Coordinates of C-alpha atoms and ligand atoms in Angstrom, one line a residue:
X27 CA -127.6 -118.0 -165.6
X28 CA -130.4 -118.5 -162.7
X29 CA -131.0 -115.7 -161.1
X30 CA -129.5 -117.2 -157.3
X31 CA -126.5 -117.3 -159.3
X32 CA -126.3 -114.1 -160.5
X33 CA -127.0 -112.7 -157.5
X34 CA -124.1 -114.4 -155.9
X35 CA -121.9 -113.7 -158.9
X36 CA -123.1 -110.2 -158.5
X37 CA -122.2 -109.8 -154.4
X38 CA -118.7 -111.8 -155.0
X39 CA -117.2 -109.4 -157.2
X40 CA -118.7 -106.0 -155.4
X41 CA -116.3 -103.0 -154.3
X42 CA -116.8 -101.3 -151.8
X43 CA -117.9 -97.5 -153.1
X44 CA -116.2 -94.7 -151.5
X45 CA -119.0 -92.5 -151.6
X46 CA -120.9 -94.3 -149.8
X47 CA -119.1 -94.6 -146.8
X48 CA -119.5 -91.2 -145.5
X49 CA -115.6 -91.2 -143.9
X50 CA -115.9 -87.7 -143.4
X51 CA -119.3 -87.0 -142.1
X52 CA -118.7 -85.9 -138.4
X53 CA -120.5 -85.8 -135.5
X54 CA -121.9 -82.5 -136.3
X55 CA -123.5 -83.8 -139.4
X56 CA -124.6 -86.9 -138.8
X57 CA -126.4 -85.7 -135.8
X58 CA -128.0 -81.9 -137.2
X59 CA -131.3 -80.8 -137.4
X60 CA -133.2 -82.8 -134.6
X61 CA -131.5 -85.9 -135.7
X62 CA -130.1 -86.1 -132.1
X63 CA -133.2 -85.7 -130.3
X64 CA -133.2 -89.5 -129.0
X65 CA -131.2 -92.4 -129.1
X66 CA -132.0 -95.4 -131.1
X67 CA -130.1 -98.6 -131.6
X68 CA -129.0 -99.4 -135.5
X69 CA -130.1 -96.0 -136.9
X70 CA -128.4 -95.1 -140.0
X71 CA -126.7 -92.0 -140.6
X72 CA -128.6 -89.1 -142.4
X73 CA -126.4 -88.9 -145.5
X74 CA -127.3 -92.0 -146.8
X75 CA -131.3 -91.1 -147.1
X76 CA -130.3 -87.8 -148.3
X77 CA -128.3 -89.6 -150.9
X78 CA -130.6 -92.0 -152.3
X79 CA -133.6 -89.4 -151.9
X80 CA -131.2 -86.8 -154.0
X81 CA -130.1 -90.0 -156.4
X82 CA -133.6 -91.2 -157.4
X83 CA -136.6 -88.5 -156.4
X84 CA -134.2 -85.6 -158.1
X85 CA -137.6 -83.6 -158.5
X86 CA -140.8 -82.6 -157.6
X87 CA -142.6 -83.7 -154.9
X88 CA -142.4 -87.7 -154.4
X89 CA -144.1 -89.6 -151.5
X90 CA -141.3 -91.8 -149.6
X91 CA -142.1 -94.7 -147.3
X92 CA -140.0 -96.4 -144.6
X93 CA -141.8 -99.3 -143.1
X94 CA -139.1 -99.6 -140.5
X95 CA -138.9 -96.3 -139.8
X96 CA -137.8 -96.4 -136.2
X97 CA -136.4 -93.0 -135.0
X98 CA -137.5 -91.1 -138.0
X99 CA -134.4 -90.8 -140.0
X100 CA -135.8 -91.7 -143.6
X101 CA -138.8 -89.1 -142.8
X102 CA -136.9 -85.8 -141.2
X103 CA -134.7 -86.2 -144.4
X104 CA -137.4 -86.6 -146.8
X105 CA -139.1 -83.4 -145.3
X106 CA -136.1 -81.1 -145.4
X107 CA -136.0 -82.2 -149.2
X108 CA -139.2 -81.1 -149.8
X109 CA -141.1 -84.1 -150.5
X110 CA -144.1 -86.2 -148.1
X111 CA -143.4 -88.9 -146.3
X112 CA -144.9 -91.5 -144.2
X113 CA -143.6 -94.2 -141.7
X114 CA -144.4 -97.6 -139.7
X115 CA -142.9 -98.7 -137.3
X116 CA -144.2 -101.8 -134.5
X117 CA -142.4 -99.6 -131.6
X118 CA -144.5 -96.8 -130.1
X119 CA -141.5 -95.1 -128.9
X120 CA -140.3 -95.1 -132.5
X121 CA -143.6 -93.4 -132.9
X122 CA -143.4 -91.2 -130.7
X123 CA -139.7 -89.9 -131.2
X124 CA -140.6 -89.4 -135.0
X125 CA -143.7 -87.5 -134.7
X126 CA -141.3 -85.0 -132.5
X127 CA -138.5 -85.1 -134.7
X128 CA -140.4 -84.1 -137.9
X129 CA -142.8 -81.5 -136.2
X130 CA -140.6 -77.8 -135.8
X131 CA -142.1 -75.7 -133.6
X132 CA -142.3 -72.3 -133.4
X133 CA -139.1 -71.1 -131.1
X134 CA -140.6 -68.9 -129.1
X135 CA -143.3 -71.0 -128.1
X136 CA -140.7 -73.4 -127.1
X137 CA -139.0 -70.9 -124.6
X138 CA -142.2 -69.8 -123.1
X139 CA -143.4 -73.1 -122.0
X140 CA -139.7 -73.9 -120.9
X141 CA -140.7 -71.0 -118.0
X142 CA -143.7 -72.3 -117.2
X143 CA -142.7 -76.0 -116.7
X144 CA -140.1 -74.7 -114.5
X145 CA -143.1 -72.9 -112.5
X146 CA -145.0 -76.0 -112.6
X147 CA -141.4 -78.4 -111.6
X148 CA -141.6 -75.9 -108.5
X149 CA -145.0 -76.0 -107.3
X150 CA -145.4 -79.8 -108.2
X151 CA -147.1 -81.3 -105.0
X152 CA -145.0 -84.9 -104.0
X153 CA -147.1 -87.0 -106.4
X154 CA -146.4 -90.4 -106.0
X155 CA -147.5 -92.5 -108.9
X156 CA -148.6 -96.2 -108.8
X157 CA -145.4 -97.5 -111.3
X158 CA -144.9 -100.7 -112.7
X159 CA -143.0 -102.9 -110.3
X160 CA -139.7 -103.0 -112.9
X161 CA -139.5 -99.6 -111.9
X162 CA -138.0 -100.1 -108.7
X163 CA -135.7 -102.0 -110.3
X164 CA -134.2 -99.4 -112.4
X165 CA -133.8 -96.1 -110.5
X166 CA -133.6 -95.4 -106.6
X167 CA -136.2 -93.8 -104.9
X168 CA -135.0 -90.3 -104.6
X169 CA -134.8 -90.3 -108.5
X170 CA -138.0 -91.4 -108.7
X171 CA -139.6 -88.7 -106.7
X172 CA -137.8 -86.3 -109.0
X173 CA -138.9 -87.9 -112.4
X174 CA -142.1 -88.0 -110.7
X175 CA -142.4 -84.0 -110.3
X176 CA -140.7 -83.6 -114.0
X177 CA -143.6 -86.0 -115.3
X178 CA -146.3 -83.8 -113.6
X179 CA -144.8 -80.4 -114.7
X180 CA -144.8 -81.9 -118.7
X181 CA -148.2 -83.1 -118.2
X182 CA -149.5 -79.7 -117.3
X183 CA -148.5 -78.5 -120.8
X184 CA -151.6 -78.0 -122.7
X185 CA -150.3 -77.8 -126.3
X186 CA -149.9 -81.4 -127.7
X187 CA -147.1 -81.0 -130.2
X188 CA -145.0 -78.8 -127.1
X189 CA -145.8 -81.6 -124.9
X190 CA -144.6 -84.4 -126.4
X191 CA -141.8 -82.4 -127.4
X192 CA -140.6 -82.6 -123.6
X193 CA -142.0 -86.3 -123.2
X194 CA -139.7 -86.7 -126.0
X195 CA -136.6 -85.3 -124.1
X196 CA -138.1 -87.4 -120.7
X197 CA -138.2 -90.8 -122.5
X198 CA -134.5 -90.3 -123.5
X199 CA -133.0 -89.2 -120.2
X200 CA -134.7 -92.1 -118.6
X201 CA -131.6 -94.0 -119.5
X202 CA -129.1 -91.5 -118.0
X203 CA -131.0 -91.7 -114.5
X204 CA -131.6 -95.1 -114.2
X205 CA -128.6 -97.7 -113.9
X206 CA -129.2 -99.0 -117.0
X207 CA -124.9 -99.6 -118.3
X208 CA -125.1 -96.8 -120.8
X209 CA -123.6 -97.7 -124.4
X210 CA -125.0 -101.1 -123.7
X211 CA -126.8 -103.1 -126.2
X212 CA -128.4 -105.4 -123.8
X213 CA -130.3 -104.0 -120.6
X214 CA -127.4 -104.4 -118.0
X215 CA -127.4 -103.1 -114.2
X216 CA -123.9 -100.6 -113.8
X217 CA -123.5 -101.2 -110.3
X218 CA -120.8 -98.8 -110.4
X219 CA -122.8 -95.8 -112.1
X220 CA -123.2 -92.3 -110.6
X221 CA -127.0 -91.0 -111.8
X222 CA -127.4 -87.7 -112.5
X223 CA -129.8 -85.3 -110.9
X224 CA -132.6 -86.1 -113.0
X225 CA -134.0 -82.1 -113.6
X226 CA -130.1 -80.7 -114.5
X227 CA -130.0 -83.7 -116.6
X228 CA -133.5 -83.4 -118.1
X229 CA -132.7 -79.6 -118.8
X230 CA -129.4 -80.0 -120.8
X231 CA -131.3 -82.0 -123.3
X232 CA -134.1 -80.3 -123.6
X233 CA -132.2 -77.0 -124.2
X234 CA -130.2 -79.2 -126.9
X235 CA -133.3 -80.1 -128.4
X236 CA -134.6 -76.5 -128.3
X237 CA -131.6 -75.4 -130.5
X238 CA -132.3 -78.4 -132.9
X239 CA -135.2 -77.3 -133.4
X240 CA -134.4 -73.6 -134.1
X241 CA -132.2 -74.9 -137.1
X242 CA -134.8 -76.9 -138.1
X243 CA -137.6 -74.7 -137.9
X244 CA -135.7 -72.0 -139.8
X245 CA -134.4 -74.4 -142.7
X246 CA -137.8 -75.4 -143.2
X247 CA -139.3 -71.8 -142.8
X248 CA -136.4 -70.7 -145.4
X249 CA -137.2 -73.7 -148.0
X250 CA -141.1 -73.5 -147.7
X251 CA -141.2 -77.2 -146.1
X252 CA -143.0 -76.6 -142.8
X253 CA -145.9 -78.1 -143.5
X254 CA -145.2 -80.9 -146.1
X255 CA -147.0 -83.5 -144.9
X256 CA -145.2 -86.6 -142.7
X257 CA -147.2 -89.3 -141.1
X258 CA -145.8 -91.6 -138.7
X259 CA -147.6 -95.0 -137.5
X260 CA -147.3 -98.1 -134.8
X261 CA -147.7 -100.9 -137.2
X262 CA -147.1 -104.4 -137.8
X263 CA -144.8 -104.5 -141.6
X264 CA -145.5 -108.0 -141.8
X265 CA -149.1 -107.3 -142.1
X266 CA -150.8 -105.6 -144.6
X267 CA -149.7 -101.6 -144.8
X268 CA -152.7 -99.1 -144.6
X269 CA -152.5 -97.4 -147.9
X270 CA -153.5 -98.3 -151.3
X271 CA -151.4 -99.7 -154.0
X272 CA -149.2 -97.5 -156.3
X273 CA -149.2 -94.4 -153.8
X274 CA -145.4 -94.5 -153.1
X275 CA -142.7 -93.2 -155.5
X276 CA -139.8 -94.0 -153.3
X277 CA -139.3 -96.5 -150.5
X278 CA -136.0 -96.4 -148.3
X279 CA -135.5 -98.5 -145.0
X280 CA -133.3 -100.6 -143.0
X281 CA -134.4 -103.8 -141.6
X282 CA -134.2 -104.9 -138.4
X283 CA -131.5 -107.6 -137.8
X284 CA -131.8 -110.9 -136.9
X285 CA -131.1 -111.9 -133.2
X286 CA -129.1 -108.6 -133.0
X287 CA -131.3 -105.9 -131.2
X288 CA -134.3 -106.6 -128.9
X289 CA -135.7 -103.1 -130.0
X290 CA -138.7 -104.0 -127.2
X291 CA -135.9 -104.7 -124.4
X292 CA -133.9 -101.6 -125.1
X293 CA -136.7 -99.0 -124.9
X294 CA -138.4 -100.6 -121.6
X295 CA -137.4 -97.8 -119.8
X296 CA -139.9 -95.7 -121.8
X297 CA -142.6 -98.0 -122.3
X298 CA -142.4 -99.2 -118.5
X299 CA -142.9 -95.6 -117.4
X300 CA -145.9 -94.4 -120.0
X301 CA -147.3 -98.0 -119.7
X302 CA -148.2 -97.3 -115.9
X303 CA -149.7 -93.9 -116.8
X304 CA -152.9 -95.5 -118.5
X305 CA -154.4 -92.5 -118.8
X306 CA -152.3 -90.4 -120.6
X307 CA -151.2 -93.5 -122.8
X308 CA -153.9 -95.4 -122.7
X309 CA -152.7 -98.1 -125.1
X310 CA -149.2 -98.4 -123.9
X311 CA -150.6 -100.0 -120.7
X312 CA -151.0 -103.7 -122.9
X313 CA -147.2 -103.3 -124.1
X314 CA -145.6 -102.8 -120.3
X315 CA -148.1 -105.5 -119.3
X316 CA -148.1 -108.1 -121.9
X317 CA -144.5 -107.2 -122.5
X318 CA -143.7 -110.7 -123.5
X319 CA -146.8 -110.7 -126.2
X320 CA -145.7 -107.4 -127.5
X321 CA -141.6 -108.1 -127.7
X322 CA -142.8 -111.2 -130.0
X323 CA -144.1 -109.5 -132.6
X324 CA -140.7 -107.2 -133.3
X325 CA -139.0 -109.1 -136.8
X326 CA -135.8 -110.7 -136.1
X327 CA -136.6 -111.7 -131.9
X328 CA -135.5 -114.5 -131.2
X329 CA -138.2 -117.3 -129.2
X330 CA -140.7 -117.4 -131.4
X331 CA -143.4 -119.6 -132.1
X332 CA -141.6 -122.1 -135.7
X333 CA -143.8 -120.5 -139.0
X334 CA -144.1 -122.2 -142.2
X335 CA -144.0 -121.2 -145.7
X336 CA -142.0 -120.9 -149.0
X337 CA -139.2 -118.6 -148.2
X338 CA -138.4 -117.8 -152.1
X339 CA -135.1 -117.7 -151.9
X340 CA -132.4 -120.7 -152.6
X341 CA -130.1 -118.8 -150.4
X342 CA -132.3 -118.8 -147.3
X343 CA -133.1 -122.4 -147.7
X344 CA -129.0 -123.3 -147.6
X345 CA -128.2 -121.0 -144.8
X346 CA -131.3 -122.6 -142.5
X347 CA -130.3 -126.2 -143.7
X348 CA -126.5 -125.1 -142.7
X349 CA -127.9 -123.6 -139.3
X350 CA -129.9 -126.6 -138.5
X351 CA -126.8 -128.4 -138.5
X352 CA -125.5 -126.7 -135.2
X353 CA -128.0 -125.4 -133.5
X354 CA -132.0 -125.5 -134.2
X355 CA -133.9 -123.0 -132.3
X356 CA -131.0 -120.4 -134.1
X357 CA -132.2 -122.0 -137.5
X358 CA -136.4 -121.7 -136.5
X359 CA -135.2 -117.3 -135.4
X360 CA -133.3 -117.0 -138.5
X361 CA -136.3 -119.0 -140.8
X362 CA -138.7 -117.1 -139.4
X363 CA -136.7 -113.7 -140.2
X364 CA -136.9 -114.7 -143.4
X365 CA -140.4 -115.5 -143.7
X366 CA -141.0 -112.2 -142.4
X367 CA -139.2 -110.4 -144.6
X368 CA -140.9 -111.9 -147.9
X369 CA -143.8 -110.3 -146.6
X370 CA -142.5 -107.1 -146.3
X371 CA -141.1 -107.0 -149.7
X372 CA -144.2 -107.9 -151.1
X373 CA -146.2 -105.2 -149.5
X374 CA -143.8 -102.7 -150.6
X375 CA -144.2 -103.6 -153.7
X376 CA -147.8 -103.6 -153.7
X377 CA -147.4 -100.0 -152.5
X378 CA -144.9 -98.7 -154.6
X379 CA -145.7 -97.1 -158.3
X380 CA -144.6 -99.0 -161.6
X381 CA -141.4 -97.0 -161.9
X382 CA -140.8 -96.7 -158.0
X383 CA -138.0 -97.3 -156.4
X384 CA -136.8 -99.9 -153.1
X385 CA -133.7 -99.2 -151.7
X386 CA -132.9 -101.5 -149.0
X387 CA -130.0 -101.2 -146.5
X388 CA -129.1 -104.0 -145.2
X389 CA -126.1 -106.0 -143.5
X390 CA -124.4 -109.8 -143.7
X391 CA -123.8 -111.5 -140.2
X392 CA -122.2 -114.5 -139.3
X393 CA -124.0 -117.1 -136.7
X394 CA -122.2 -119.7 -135.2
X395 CA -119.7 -120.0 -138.2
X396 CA -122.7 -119.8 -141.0
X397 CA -122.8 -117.1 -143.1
X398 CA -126.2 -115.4 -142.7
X399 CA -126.3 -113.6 -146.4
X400 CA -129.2 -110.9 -145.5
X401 CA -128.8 -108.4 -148.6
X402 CA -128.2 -111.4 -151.1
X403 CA -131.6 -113.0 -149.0
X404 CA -133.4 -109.6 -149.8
X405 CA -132.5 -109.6 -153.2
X406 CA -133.9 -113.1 -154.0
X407 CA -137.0 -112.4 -152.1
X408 CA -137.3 -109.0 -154.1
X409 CA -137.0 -110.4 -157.4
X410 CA -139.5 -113.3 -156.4
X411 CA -141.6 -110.0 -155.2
X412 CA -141.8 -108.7 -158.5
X413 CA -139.2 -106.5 -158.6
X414 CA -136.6 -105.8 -161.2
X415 CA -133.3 -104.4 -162.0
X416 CA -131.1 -104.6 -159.4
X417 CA -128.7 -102.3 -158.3
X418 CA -126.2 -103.9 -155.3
X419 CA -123.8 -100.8 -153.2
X420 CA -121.1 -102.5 -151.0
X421 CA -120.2 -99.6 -148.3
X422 CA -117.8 -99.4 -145.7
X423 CA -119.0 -98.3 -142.7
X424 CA -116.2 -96.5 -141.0
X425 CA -115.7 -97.7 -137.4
X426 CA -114.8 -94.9 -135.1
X427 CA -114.9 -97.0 -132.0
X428 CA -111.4 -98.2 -129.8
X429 CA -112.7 -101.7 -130.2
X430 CA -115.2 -103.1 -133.1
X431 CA -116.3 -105.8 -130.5
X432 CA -119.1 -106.1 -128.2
X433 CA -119.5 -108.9 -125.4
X434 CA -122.4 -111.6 -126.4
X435 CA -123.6 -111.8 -123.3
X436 CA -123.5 -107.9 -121.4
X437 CA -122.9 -106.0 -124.9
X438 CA -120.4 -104.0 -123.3
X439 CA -117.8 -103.1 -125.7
X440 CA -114.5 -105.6 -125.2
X441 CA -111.1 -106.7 -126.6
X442 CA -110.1 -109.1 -129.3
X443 CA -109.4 -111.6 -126.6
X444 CA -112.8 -112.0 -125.1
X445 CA -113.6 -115.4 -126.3
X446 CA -117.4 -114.4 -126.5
X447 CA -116.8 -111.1 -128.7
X448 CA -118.8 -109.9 -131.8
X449 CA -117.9 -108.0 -134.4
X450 CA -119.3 -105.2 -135.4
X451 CA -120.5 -105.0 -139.0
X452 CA -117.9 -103.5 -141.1
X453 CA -119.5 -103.1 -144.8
X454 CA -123.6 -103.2 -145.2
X455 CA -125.7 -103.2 -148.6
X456 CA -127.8 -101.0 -150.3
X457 CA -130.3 -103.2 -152.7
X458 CA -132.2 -101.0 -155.1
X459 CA -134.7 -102.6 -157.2
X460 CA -137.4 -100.8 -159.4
X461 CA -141.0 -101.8 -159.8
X462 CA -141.6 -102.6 -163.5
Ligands
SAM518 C1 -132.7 -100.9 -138.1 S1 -134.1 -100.2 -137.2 C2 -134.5 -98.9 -138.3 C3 -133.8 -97.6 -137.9 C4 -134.2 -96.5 -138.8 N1 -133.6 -96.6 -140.1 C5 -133.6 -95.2 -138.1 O1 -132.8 -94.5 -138.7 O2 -134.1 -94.9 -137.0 C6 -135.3 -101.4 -137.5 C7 -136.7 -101.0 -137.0 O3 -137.6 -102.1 -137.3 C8 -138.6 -102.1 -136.3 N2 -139.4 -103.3 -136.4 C9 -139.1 -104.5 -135.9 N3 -140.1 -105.4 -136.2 C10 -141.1 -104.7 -136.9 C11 -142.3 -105.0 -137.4 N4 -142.8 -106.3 -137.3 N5 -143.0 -104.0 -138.0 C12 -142.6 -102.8 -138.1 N6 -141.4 -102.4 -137.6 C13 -140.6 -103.3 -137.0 C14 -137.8 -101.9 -135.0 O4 -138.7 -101.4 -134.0 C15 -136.8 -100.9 -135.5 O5 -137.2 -99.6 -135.2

């Protein structure tokens, strides 16, 4: 049989596997350690890295990878198991959230500076900063003054690691201040929001972070894992990644989804705000500023410029025939997704060691009535890559929302009614395929 028919034959008759689905994983679990530290749109749950980390690097020390790394998930996992890790990611505040997230710091040092940024809150002189104009947009002026003096008192924190910590907890309440419609999935004014005061709000996260990192820090202290190496990095995955062949042992990631999130839109707040403080971050001045440039870049935006090029896989070639049909810029977003992606699966198996493993996580959508078959995709394109014996997990993911549908248009969630509802994914893929 060819292998596009196996491949379907394969996906057809797949169960879904109870132990992958993670029913019973609370709250508490799926947010411990400093796994809660920031929000992050799409982010899967920590038991499913720990899973395929305990599943197929059993022993030793093994180098993971996660070329989509975004909040750091793959990496604080692969850490508390012992083994080394490194990350991309095209988002600098996936950078930055991930560098905090897998750094424990000592607890004491924590509480001390938490004194002396309150010292430095109260004797802040009324700095007024010269913002990017969308900031006005998205927080009054009194809470501006107040994230103002907040800013200044993190700045004076000498220690780099401590101060990005707080930056850290800054950049996620941005989002409670502002009147950004929380829970949304699109940036959406909520005309009818209260915001917060910014330093009680600031506070109660940073103290939740602050205990995080007290259970991290001592698991880690307790296992010998403090300083196994993790390196996180702002890259492009569809260009080449900066380390030599055969260097990984185990890669596990979730791709971004096509037309789904606007990763760039959703953390404006944060780039906005950094980006008009170019001398603290110098290069985040060109993302605020060229936001349009930078946005077009993330895999799976939509308004791109059309690419060309083999997509090496007879499923992709149906689905883009079937969504030029009904509606052609969709087709050129979803085509170049998949052009995209072939890249990324051949650099990770450049990367990878004969023997290594690539577990890809991955979810089918519908668009406009066409059946956009992303794991099935992967698989072809992985197999085309180079890679070999494929292993295909159907899990449930368990939806603990009132509703499972979101508006198109506001991403607010809605009813079953709303003629322009989504659904939200109800099973996703994991793909593992070994380099021979
Ligand atoms: C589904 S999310 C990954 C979430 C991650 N598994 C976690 O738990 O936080 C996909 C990520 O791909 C990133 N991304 C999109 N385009 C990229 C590109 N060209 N290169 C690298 N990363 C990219 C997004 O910024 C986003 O963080």
């Amino acid at each position: 049989m060819p292998a596009t028919a196996t491949i379907i034959k394969a996906f057809t008759t797949l169960k879904p596997r109870e132990e992958w689905s993670f029913r019973d994983a609370g709250r508490s679990q799926t947010t411990a350690f400093t796994h809660d530290y920031h929000r992050y749109p799409a982010k899967f749950i920590p038991q499913i890295v720990r899973k395929l980390i305990e599943d197929y690097a059993p022993s030793g020390t093994q180098v993971v990878c996660d070329p989509f790394g975004g909040c750091g998930t793959t990496l604080v996992e692969a850490k508390m198991l012992g083994h080394k890790s490194i990350g991309f990611d095209i988002n600098p505040v996936a950078k930055l959230i991930t560098q905090t997230k897998t750094t424990a710091i000592k607890p004491k040092t924590l509480a001390n500076t938490r004194n002396k940024f309150l010292k430095y809150y109260e004797n802040a002189p009324s700095v007024s900063y010269n913002h990017h104009q969308r900031i006005n947009y998205w927080f009054d002026e009194p809470t501006i003054q107040e994230l103002d003096k907040i800013y200044f008192a993190i700045k004076k924190i000498k220690n780099h690691n401590v101060r990005r910590f707080f930056l850290c907890s800054f950049s996620h309440n941005l989002k409670n201040c502002s009147r950004w419609l929380m829970k949304s999935i699109k940036p959406t004014i909520d005309k009818e929001k209260t915001v917060p005061n910014p330093k009680e709000s600031f506070l109660r996260h940073l103290d939740s972070m602050i205990k995080k990192n007290g259970q991290f820090y001592s698991t880690l202290a307790q296992s010998g894992y403090t300083n196994v190496s993790t390196k996180m990095y702002r890259r492009d995955s569809t260009k080449k990644f900066p380390i030599e062949q055969e260097m990984i042992d185990l890669v596990i990631t979730s791709p971004p989804y096509v037309t789904s999130y606007e990763y760039a839109d959703l953390h404006q707040l944060t780039l906005l705000w950094f980006g008009g403080d170019p001398k603290h971050f110098k290069k985040w001045h060109h993302f605020s500023n060229e936001f349009i440039d930078f946005r077009r870049n993330f895999i799976g935006t939509s308004s791109k410029n059309e690419k060309s090029g083999e997509f090496n896989s007879v499923i992709a070639e149906k689905i883009i025939d079937d969504l030029m049909q009904v509606e052609r810029p969709l087709a050129v977003d979803v085509a170049n997704y998949f052009l995209d992606m072939k890249k990324v699966f051949a650099e990770i198996h450049r990367v990878l060691k004969t023997g290594g493993k690539a577990c890809i996580i991955i979810g089918n959508t519908s668009l406009r009535g066409v059946e956009i078959l992303n794991a099935q995709v992967a698989a072809e394109q992985m197999q085309a890559a180079g890679f070999r014996k494929p292993v295909f997990i159907k899990r449930e993911i368990p939806n603990k929302m009132i509703t499972p549908y979101r508006d198109l248009e506001s991403g607010k969630f809605t009813g079953k009614d709303n003629p322009s509802k989504v659904r939200a994914y109800e099973y996703e893929y994991v793909v593992v395929m070994d380099k021979v």
